[in-house]
Each structure stands twice: as C-alpha cells, then as structure tokens.
Short mmCIF file of C-alpha atoms in Angstrom, two decimals:
data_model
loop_
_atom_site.label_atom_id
_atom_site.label_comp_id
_atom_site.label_asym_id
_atom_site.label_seq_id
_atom_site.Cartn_x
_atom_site.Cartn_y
_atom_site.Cartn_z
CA UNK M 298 87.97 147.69 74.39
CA UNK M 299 87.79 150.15 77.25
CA UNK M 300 86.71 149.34 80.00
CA UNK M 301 83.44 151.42 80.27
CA UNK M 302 82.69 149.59 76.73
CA UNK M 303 82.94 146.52 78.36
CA UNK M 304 80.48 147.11 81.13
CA UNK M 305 78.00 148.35 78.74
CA UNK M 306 78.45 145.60 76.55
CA UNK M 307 77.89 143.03 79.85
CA UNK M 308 74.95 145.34 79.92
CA UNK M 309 73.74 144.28 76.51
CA UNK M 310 74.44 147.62 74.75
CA UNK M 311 75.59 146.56 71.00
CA UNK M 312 78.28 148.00 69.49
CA UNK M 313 79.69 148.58 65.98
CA UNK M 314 83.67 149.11 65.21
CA UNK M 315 83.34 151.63 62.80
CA UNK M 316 86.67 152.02 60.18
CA UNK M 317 86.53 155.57 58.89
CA UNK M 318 87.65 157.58 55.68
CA UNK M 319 87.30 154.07 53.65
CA UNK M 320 87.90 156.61 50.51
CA UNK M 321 91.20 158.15 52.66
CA UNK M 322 92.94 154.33 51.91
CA UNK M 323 96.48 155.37 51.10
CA UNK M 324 97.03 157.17 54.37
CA UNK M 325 95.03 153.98 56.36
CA UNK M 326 96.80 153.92 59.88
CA UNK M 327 94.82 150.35 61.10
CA UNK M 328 94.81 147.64 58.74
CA UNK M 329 91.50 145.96 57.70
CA UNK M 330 92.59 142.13 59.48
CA UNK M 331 93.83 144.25 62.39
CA UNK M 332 90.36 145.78 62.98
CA UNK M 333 88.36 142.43 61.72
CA UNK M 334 90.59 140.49 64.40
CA UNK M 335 89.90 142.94 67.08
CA UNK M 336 85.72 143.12 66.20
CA UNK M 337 85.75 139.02 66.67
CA UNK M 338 87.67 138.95 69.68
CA UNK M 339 85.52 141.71 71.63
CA UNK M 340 82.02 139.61 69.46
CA UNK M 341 80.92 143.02 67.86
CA UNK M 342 80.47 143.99 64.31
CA UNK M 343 82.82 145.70 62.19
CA UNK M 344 81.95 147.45 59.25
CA UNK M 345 84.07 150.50 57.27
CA UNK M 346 82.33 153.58 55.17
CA UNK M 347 83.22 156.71 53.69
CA UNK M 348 80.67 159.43 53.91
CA UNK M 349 82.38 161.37 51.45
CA UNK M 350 81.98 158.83 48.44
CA UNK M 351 79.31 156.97 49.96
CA UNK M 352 80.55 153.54 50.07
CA UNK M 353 79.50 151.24 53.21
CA UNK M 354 76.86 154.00 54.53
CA UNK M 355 73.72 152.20 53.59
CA UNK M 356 75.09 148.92 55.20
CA UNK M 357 76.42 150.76 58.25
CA UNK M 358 72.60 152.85 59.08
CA UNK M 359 71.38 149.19 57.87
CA UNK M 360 72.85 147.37 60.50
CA UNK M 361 72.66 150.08 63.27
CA UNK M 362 68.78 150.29 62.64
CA UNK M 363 69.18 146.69 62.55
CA UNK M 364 70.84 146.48 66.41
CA UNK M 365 68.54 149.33 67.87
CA UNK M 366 65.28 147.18 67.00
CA UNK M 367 66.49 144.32 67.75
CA UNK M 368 66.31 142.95 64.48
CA UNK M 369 69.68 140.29 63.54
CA UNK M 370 70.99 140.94 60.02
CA UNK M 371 72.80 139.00 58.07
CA UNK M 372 76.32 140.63 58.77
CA UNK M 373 75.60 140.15 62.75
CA UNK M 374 74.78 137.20 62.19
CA UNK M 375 77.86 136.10 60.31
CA UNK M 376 79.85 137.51 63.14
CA UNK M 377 79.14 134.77 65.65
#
C-alpha cells in the first residue's frame, strides 16, 4: 500500500480494500485472487459491491460501522 497508508495503519487506522463496479464484471481490470492476495498480505479486509445493483453494500456499511466502533465482525475476523 502507499506509504502514507502504511503509517496510518501503524497508527491503528483500519482500512477496507474496496473492489468497485462488482455489476461492471466483464470489463474487471484486477482480478478477485489478485485483490484477496493483496488485502491478506497488507492484514486488511477486502470486500467488493456495486451500488448500482446493490450487491455487497449492506456487508460493506456493515463492516465499516463495524471497524469505526470497534466492534470485530465476522468477515474481520476471518481475515486474520
């Protein structure tokens, strides 16, 4: 990640890898396992949504929520 990410994250700022335009999936420029692989080498979660169709929105506001309170879901917690 960059380097600013990196001293926030040393910090203890959480982060989400977001993967956008889930519905846009024929013209997908970074492949799912190449994003995944990147989110558990740098420890952070990554989740993808579409906010035209709706799909992964709930989970991604979810687990944001989730991070800002302080509260560990499921998904974060799988991630370790």
């Amino acid at each position: 990640l960059l380097s600013w990410a990196k001293e926030l994250a040393d910090a203890g700022t959480k982060f989400i890898l977001l993967g956008i335009k889930l519905d846009l999936s024929e013209k997908r420029v970074v492949k799912f396992d190449e994003a995944k692989e990147l989110a558990e080498k740098e420890r952070i979660l990554y989740l993808e949504a579409s906010a035209k169709d709706g799909t992964g929105v709930n989970t991604l506001f979810m687990e944001a929520a989730g991070l800002a309170i302080g509260v560990e879901t499921e998904k974060a917690k799988a991630k370790e």
